[in-house]
Short mmCIF file of C-alpha atoms in Angstrom, two decimals:
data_model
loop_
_atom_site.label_atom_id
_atom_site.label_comp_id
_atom_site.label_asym_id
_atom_site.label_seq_id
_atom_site.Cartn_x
_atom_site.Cartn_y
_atom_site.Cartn_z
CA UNK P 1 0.00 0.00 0.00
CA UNK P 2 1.36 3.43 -0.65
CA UNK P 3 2.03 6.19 1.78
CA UNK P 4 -0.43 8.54 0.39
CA UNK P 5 -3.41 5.75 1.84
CA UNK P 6 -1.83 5.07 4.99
CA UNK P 7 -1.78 8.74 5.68
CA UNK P 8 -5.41 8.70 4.60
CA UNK P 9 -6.46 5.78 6.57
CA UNK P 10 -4.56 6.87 9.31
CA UNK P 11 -6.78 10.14 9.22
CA UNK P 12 -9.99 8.87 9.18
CA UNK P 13 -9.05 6.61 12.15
CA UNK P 14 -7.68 9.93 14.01
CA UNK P 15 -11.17 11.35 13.02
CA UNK P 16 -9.46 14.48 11.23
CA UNK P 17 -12.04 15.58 8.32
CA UNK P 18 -9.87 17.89 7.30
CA UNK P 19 -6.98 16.10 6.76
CA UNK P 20 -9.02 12.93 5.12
CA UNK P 21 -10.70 15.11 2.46
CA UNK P 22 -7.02 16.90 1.92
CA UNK P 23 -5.37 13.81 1.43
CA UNK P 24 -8.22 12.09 -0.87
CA UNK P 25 -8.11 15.13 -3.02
CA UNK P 26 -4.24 14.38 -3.12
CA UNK P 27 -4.77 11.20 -4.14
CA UNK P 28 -7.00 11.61 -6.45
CA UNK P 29 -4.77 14.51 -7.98
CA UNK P 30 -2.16 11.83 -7.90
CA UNK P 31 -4.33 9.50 -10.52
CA UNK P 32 -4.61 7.12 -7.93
CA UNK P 33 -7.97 5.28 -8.87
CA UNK P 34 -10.75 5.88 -6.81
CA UNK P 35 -11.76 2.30 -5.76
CA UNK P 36 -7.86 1.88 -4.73
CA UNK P 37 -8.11 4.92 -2.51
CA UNK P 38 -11.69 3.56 -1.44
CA UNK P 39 -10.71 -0.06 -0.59
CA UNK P 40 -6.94 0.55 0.85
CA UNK P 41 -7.41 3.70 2.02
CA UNK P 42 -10.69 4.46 3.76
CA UNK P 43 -12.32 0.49 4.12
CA UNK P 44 -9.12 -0.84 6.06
CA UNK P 45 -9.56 2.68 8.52
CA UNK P 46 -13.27 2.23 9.08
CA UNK P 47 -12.79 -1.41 9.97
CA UNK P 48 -10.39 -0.34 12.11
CA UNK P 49 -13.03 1.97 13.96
CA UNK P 50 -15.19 -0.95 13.92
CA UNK P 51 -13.20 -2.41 16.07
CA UNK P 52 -12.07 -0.46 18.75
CA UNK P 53 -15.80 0.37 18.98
CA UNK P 54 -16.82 -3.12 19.27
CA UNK P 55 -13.99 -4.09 21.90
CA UNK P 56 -15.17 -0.71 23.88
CA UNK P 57 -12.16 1.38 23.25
CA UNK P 58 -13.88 4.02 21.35
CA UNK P 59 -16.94 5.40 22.46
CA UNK P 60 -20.03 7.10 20.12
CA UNK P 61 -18.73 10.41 19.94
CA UNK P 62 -15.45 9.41 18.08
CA UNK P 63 -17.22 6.98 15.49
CA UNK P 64 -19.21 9.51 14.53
CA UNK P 65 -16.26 11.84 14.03
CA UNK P 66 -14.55 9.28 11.96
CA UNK P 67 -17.55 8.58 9.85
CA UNK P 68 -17.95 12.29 9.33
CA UNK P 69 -14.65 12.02 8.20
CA UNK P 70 -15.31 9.13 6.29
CA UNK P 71 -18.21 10.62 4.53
CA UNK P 72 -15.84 14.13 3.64
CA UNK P 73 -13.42 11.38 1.52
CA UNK P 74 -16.98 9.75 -0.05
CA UNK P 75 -18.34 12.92 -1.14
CA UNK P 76 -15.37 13.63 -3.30
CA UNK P 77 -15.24 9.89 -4.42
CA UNK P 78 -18.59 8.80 -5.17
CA UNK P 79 -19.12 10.66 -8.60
CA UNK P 80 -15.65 9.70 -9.69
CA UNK P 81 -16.68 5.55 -8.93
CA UNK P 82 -20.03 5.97 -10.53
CA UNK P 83 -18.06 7.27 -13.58
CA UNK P 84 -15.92 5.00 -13.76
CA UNK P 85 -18.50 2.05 -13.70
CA UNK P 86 -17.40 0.85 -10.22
CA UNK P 87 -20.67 -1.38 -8.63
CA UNK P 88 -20.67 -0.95 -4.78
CA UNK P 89 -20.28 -4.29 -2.43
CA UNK P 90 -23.95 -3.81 -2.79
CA UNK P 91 -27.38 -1.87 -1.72
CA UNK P 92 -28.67 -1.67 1.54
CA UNK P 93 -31.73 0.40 2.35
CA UNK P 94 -31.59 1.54 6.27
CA UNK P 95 -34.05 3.23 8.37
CA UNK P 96 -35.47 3.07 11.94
CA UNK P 97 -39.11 1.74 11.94
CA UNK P 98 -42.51 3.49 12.46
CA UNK P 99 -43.00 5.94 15.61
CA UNK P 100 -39.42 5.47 16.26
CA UNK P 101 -37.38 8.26 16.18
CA UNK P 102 -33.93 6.76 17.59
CA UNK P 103 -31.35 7.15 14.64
CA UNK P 104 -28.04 7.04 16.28
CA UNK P 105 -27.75 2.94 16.17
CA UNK P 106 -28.63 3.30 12.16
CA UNK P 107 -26.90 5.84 11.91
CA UNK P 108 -23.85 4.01 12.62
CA UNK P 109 -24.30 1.25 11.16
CA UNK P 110 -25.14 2.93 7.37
CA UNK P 111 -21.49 4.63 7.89
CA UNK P 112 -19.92 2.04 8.31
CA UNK P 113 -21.81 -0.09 5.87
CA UNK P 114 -20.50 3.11 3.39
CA UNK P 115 -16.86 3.07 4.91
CA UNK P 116 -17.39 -1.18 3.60
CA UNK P 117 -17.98 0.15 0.02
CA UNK P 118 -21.67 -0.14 0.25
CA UNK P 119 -24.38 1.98 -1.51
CA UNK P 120 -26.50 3.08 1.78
CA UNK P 121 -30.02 4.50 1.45
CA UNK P 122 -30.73 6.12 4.64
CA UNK P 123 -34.13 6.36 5.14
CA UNK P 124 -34.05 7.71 8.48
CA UNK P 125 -36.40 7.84 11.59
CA UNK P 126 -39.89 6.55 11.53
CA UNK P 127 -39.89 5.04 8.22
CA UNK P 128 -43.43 3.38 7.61
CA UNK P 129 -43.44 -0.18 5.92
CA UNK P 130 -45.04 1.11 2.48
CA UNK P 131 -41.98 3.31 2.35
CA UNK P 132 -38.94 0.40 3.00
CA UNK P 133 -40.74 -1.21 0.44
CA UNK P 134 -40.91 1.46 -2.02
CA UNK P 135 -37.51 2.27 -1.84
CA UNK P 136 -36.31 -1.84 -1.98
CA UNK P 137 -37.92 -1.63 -5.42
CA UNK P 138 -36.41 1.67 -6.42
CA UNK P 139 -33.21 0.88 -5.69
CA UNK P 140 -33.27 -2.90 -5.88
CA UNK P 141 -31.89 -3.16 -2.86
CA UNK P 142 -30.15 -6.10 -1.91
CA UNK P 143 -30.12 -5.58 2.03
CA UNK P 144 -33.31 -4.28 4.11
CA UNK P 145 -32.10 -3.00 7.63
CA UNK P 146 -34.28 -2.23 9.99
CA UNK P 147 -33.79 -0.74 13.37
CA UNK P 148 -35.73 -0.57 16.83
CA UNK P 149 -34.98 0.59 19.83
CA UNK P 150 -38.39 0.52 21.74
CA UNK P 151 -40.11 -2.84 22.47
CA UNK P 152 -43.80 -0.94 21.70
CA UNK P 153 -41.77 -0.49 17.53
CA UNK P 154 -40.66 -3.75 17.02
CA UNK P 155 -43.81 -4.48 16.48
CA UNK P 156 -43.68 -2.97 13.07
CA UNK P 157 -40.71 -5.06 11.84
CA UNK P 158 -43.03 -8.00 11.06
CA UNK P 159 -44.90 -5.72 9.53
CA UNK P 160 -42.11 -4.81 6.92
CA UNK P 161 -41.72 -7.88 6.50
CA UNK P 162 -45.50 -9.02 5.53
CA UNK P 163 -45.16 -5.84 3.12
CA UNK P 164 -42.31 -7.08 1.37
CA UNK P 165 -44.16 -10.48 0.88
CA UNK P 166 -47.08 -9.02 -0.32
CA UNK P 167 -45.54 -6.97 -2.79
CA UNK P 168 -43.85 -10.37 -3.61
CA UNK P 169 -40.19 -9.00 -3.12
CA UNK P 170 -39.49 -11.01 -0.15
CA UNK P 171 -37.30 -13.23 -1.77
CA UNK P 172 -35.07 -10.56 -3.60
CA UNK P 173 -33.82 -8.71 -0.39
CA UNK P 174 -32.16 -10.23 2.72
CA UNK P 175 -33.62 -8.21 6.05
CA UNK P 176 -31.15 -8.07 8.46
CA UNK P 177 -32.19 -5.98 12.01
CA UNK P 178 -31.02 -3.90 15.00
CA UNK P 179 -31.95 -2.90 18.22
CA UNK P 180 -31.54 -2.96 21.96
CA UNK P 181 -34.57 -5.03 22.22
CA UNK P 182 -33.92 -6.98 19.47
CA UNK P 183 -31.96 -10.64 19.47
CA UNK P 184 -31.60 -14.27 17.43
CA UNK P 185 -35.19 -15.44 19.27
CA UNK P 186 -37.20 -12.21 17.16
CA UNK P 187 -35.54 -12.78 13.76
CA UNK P 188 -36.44 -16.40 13.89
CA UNK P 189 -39.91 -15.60 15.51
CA UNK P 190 -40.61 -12.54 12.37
CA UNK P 191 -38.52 -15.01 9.81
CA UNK P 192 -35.92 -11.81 8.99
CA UNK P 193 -32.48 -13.39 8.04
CA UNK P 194 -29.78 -11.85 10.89
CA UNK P 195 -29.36 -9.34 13.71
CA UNK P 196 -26.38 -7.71 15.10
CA UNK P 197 -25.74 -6.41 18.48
CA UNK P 198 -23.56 -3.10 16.98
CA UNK P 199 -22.60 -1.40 14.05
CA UNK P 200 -19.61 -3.58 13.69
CA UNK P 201 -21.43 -6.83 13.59
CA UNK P 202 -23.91 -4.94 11.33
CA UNK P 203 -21.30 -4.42 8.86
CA UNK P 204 -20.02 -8.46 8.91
CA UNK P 205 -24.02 -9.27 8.73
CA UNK P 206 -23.97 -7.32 5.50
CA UNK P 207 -21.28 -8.74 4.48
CA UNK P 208 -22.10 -12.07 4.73
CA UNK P 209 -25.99 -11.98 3.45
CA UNK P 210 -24.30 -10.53 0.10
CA UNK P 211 -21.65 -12.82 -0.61
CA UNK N 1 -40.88 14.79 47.90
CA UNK N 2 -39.24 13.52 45.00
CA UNK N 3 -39.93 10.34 43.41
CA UNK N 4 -37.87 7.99 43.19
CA UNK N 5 -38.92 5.29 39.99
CA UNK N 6 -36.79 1.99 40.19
CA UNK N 7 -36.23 0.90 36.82
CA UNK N 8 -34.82 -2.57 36.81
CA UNK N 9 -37.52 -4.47 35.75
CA UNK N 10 -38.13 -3.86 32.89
CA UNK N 11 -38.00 -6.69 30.20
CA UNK N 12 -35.44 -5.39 27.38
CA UNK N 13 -32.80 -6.29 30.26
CA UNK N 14 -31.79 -9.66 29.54
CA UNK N 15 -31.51 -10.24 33.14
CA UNK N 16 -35.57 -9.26 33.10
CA UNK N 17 -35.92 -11.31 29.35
CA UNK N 18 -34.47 -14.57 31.09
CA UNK N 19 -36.40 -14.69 34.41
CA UNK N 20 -40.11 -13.63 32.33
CA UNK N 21 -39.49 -16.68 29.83
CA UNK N 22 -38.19 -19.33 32.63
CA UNK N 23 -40.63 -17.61 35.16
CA UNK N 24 -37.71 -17.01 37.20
CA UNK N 25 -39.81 -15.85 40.59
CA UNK N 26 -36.14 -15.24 42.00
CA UNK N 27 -34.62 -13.26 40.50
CA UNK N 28 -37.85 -10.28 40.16
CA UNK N 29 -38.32 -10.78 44.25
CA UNK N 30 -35.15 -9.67 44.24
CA UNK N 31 -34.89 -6.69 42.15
CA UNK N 32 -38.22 -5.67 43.66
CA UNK N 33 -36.90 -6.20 46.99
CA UNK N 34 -33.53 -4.45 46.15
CA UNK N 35 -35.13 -1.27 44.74
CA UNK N 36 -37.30 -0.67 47.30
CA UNK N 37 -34.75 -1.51 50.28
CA UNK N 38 -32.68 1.08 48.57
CA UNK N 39 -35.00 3.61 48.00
CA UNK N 40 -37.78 3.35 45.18
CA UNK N 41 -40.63 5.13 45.83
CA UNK N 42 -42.38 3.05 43.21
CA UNK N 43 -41.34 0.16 41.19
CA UNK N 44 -41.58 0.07 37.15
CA UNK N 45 -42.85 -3.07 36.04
CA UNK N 46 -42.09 -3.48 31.43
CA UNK N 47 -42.83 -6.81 30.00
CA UNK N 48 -43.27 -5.22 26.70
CA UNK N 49 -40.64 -7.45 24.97
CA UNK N 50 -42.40 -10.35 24.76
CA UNK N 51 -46.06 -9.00 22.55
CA UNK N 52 -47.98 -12.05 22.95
CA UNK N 53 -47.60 -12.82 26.34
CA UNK N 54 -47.09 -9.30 27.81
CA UNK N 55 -50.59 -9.29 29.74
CA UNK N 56 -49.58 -12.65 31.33
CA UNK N 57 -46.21 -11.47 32.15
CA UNK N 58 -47.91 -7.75 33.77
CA UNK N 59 -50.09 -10.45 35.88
CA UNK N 60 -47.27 -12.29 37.38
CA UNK N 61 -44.84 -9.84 37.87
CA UNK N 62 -47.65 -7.51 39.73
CA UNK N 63 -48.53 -10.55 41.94
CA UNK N 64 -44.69 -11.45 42.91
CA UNK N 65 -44.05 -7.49 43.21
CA UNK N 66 -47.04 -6.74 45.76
CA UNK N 67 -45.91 -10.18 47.42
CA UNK N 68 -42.42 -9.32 47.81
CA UNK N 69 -42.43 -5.62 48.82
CA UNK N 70 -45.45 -4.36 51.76
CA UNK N 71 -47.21 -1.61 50.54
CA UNK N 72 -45.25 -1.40 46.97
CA UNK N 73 -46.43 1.06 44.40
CA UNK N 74 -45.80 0.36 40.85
CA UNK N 75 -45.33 2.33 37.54
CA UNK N 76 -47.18 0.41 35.11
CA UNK N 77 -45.08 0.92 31.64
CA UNK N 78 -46.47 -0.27 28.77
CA UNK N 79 -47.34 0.89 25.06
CA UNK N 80 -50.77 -1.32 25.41
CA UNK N 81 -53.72 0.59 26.71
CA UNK N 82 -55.46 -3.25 27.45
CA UNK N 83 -52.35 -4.35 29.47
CA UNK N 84 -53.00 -0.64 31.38
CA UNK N 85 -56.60 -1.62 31.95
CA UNK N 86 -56.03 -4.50 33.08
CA UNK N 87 -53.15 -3.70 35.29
CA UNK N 88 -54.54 -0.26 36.99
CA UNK N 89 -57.69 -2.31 37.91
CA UNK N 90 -55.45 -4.99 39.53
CA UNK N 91 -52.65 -3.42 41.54
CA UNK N 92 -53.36 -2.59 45.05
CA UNK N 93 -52.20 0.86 45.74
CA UNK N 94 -52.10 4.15 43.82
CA UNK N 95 -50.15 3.30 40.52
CA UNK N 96 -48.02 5.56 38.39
CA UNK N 97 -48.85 5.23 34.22
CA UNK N 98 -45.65 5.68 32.33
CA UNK N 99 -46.89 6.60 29.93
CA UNK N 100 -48.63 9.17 27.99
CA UNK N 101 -47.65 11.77 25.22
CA UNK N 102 -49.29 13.80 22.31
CA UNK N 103 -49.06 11.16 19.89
CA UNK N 104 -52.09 10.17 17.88
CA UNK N 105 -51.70 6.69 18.95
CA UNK N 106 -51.66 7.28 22.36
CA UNK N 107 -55.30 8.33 22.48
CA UNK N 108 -56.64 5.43 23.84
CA UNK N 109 -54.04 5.57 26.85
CA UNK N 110 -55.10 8.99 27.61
CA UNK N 111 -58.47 7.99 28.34
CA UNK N 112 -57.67 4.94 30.38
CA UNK N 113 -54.92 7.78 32.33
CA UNK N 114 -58.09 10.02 32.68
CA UNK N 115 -60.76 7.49 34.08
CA UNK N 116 -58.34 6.69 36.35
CA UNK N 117 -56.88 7.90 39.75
CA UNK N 118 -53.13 7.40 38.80
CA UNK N 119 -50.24 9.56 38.89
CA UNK N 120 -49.31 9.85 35.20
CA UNK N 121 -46.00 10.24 33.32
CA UNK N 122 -46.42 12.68 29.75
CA UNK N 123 -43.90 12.66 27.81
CA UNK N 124 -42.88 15.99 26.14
CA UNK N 125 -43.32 14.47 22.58
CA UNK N 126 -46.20 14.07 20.05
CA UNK N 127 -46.28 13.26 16.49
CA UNK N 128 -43.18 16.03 15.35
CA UNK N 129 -41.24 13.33 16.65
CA UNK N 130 -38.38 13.39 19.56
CA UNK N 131 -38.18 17.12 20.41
CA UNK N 132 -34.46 18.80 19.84
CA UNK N 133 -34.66 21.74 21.92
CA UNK N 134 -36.22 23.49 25.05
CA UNK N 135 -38.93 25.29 23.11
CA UNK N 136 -40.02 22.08 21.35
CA UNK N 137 -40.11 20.66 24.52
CA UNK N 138 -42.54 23.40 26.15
CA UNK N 139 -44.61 22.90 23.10
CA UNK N 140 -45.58 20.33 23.66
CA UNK N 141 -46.21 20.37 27.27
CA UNK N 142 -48.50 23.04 26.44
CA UNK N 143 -50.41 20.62 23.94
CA UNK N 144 -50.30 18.02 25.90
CA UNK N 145 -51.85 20.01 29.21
CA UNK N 146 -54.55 21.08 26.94
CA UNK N 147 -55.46 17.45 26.20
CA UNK N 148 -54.97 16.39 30.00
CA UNK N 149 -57.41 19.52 30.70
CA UNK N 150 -59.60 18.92 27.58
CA UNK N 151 -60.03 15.12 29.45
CA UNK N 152 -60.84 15.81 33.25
CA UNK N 153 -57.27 14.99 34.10
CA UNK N 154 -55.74 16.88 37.29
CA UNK N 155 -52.56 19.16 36.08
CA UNK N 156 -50.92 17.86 39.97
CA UNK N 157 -51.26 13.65 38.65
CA UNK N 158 -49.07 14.75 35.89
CA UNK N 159 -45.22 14.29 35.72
CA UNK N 160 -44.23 15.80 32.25
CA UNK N 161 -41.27 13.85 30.91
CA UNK N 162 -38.61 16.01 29.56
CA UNK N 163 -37.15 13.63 26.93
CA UNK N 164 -33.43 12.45 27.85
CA UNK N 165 -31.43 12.77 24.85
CA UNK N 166 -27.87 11.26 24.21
CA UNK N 167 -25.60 13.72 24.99
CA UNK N 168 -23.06 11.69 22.60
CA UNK N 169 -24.63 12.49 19.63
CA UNK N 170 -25.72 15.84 20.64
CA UNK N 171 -23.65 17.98 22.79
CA UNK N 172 -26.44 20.70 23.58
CA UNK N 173 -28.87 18.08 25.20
CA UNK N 174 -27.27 18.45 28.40
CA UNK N 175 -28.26 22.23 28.38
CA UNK N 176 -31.98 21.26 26.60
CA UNK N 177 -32.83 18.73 29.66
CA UNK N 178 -32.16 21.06 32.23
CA UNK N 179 -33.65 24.13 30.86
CA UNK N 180 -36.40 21.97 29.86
CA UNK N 181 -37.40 21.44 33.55
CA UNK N 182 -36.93 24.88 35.34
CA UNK N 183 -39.06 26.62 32.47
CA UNK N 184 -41.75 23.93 32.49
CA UNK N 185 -42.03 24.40 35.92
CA UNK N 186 -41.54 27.91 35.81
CA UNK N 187 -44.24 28.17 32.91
CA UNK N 188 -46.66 25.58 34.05
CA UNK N 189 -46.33 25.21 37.23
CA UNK N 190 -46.39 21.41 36.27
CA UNK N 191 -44.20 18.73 38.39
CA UNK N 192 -41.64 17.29 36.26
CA UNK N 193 -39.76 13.54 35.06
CA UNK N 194 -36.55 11.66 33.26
CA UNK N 195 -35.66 8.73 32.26
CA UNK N 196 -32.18 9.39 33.19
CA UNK N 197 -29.75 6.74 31.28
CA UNK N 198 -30.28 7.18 27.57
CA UNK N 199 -28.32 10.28 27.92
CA UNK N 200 -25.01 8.62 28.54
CA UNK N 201 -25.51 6.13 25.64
CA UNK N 202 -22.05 5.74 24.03
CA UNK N 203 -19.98 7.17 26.53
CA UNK N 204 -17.46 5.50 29.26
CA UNK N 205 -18.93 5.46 32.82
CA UNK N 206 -22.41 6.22 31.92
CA UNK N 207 -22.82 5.89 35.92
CA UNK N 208 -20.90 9.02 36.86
CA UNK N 209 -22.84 10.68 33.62
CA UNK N 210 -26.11 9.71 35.06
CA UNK N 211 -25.81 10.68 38.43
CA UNK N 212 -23.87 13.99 37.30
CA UNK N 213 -26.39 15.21 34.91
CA UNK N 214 -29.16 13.91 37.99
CA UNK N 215 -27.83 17.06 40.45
CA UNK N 216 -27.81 19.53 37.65
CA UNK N 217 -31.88 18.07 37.49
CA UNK N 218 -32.44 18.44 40.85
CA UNK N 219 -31.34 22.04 41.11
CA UNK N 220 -33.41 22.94 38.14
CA UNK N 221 -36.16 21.22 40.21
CA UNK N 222 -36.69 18.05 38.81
CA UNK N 223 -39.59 16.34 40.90
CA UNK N 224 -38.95 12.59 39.60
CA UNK N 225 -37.00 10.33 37.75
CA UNK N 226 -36.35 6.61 36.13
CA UNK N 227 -32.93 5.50 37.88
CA UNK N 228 -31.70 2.51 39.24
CA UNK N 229 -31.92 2.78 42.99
CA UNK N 230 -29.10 -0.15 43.64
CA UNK N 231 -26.56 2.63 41.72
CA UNK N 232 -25.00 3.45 45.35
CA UNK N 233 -23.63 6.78 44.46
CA UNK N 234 -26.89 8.12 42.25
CA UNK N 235 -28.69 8.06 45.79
CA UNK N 236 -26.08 9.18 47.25
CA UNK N 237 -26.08 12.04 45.03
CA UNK N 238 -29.94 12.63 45.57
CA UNK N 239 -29.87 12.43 49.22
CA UNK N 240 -26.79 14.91 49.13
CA UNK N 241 -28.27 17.20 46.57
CA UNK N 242 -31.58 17.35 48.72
CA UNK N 243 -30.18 18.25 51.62
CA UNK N 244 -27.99 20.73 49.53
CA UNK N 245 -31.73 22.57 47.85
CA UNK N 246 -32.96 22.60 51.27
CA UNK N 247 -35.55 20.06 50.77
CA UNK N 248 -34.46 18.18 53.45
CA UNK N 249 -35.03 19.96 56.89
CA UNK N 250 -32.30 19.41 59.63
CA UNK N 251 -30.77 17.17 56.92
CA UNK N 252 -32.43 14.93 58.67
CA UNK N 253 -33.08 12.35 55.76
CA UNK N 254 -29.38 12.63 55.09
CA UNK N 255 -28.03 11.66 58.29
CA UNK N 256 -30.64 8.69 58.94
CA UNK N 257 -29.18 8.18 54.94
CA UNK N 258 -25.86 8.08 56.24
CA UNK N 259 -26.30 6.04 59.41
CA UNK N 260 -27.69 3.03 57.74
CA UNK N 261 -24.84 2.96 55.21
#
């Protein structure tokens, strides 16, 4: 790996925007090709942050930082990968479900899905069923994530889930799901395919329903 | 007198999951037993988690709760306005609802809160979602007294939840929280609640966040909370920060505190 990515993975994982979108726009000025700088630079850094969040060693404040960071180096490179033809690791659509407004789990887990080389729709807060659904078919989505954080709105992920059979799509997307109240027992119980316990985990789930 | 809420059963705590599904008769004497021994004024009972069964599971834990603890008041907390029916016509003494809110789909709640003679938890939320900042906040108190008036219910049964915010994602909610409460109160004369711990979410020693954030409450006049009574040094924080707002006279409650630690 050159220099130039260290420096840049080295940046994201010291949560410095700054210096992240500096040293992308070096790299790109160097002709390096975008999904090089993507996959050696930023991928290996946000894994990185994966981990120390997952083994408790960095807290919220400092993923998000990163992932700001992270994002900064995307903005720059995203236009540049679509032109030249470069598919992401795939599609995920994300959102929290209906009358839940706690984004900060999803949040996390659609950077890092992003820092993995994944195209992330980020639905957001209290996303109704009709509207994961709509956007699965938009954006023929590989990955449905869905996130609760209240026992009174996991209700609603079977619900999703009905709506995506209806529509007959089921079998097209994998629904993987998120949650403090959420475990193994209630994705066999609603018949989703995975759950992870943090956004690290989320990004291996992800992983591994796409390959 | 402010009210202490013990919130340690509650069933999105594995400890809580476990003992509902194996009927583990244990281990919620216990944590009814500890809260109250060190110093819940009323117990919370959630067995939201599991949907089917969560009328069942409000049955049994009421009857091992009332067993375990003499004269035990509990917070009934559930999103079900049947399970609230059911369990405000069962529990023996005065019970506090957590909870109501603005929200559409909390109608039904609101009238089973109103033809009741509960102590009620509102939270300061309705269908705009979580509220960011103080002045959401007193919005919709204000709406939300209006629909408590508009129903018969008594402004002193209310405790209007101020909305605890993670102060890792948002570095102003610190500030919001406690604003929140002294201009509710000062506005509305209204008595006021937290749930204390989502505000540490993401951070090292949540414990020394919690009961930090808890004294800054108190001085802004925060008249209950959602804590976990067994946290040694939260209480000890209360009973200090009591005795430091002069709402303890003599310190009396602090030094019987004191003496039987």
């Amino acid at each position: 790996m050159s220099d130039l990515l260290e420096e840049l993975g080295q940046a994201v994982f010291d949560m410095d925007e700054d210096k992240t979108v500096e040293l992308t726009e070096k790299a790109i000025d160097e002709g390096l090709e975008p999904e090089k700088i993507l996959n050696e630079g930023l991928v290996p850094a946000m894994d990185e942050v994966g981990e120390e969040y997952e083994s408790g060693d960095r807290y919220v404040p400092e993923m998000l930082l990163s992932a700001e960071a992270m994002k900064g180096a995307m903005q720059l490179l995203r236009p540049l990968l679509a032109e030249s033809g470069v598919e992401p690791a795939g599609i995920v659509v994300m959102g929290t479900v209906e009358g839940d407004l706690h984004d900060i789990g999803q949040n996390l887990v659609s950077m890092m899905l992003e820092g993995a080389g994944f195209e992330v729709i980020n639905l957001g807060p209290e996303t109704p069923a009709e509207e994961f659904v709509e956007a699965v078919k938009e954006n023929d989505a590989n990955v449905l994530g869905m996130s609760a954080l209240l026992t009174t709105t996991m209700t609603h992920m079977p619900e999703v889930i009905e709506a995506l059979e209806e529509e007959g799509i089921r079998d097209q997307v994998k629904v993987a799901i998120g949650g403090a109240p959420v475990s193994q027992d209630f994705v066999d119980e609603i018949g989703a395919d995975g759950y992870a316990a943090d956004a690290a985990a989320a990004s291996r789930l992800v992983k591994k329903l796409t390959s | 007198m402010f009210l202490t809420i013990g919130e340690l059963i509650n069933s999105t705590r594995d400890e809580v999951k476990q003992a509902l599904k194996e009927k583990d008769e244990e281990l919620i004497r216990k944590l009814a037993r500890d809260q109250a021994e060190t110093g819940a004024d009323v117990i919370d009972l959630n067995a939201g988690e599991s949907m089917e069964e969560e009328q069942s599971d409000m049955d049994w834990l009421i009857d091992l709760v009332e067993d375990e603890v003499d004269d035990v008041r509990i917070c009934i907390d559930t999103p079900d306005p049947e399970v609230l029916e059911f369990a405000l016509e069962k529990v023996e003494n005065r019970p506090v609802i957590n909870s109501i809110s603005n929200e559409e789909d909390k109608s039904r709640a609101r009238e089973v809160a109103a033809d009741s003679d509960a102590e009620i938890i509102g939270l300061a939320m309705g269908e705009e979602g979580m509220p960011e900042t103080v002045e959401d906040r007193l919005n919709e108190t204000e709406a939300l007294l209006k629909k408590c008036d508009s129903l018969g219910i008594e402004e002193d049964r209310l405790y209007i939840d101020v909305i605890a915010m993670t102060i890792g994602s948002n570095q102003e909610q610190g500030r919001y929280v406690i604003d929140s409460v002294r201009e509710i109160k000062e506005k509305f004369g209204v008595k006021t609640n937290i749930g204390l711990s989502n505000m540490s979410f993401g951070l090292p020693d949540r414990a020394l966040i919690n009961r930090t954030v808890f004294a800054m409450l108190l001085e802004a006049g925060l008249d209950a909370a959602l804590i976990d009574p067994t946290d040694k040094p939260m209480m000890d924080t209360l009973k200090a920060a009591e005795a430091l707002l002069g709402m303890d006279k003599n310190c009396l409650k602090y030094l019987k505190y004191k003496r039987g630690n």
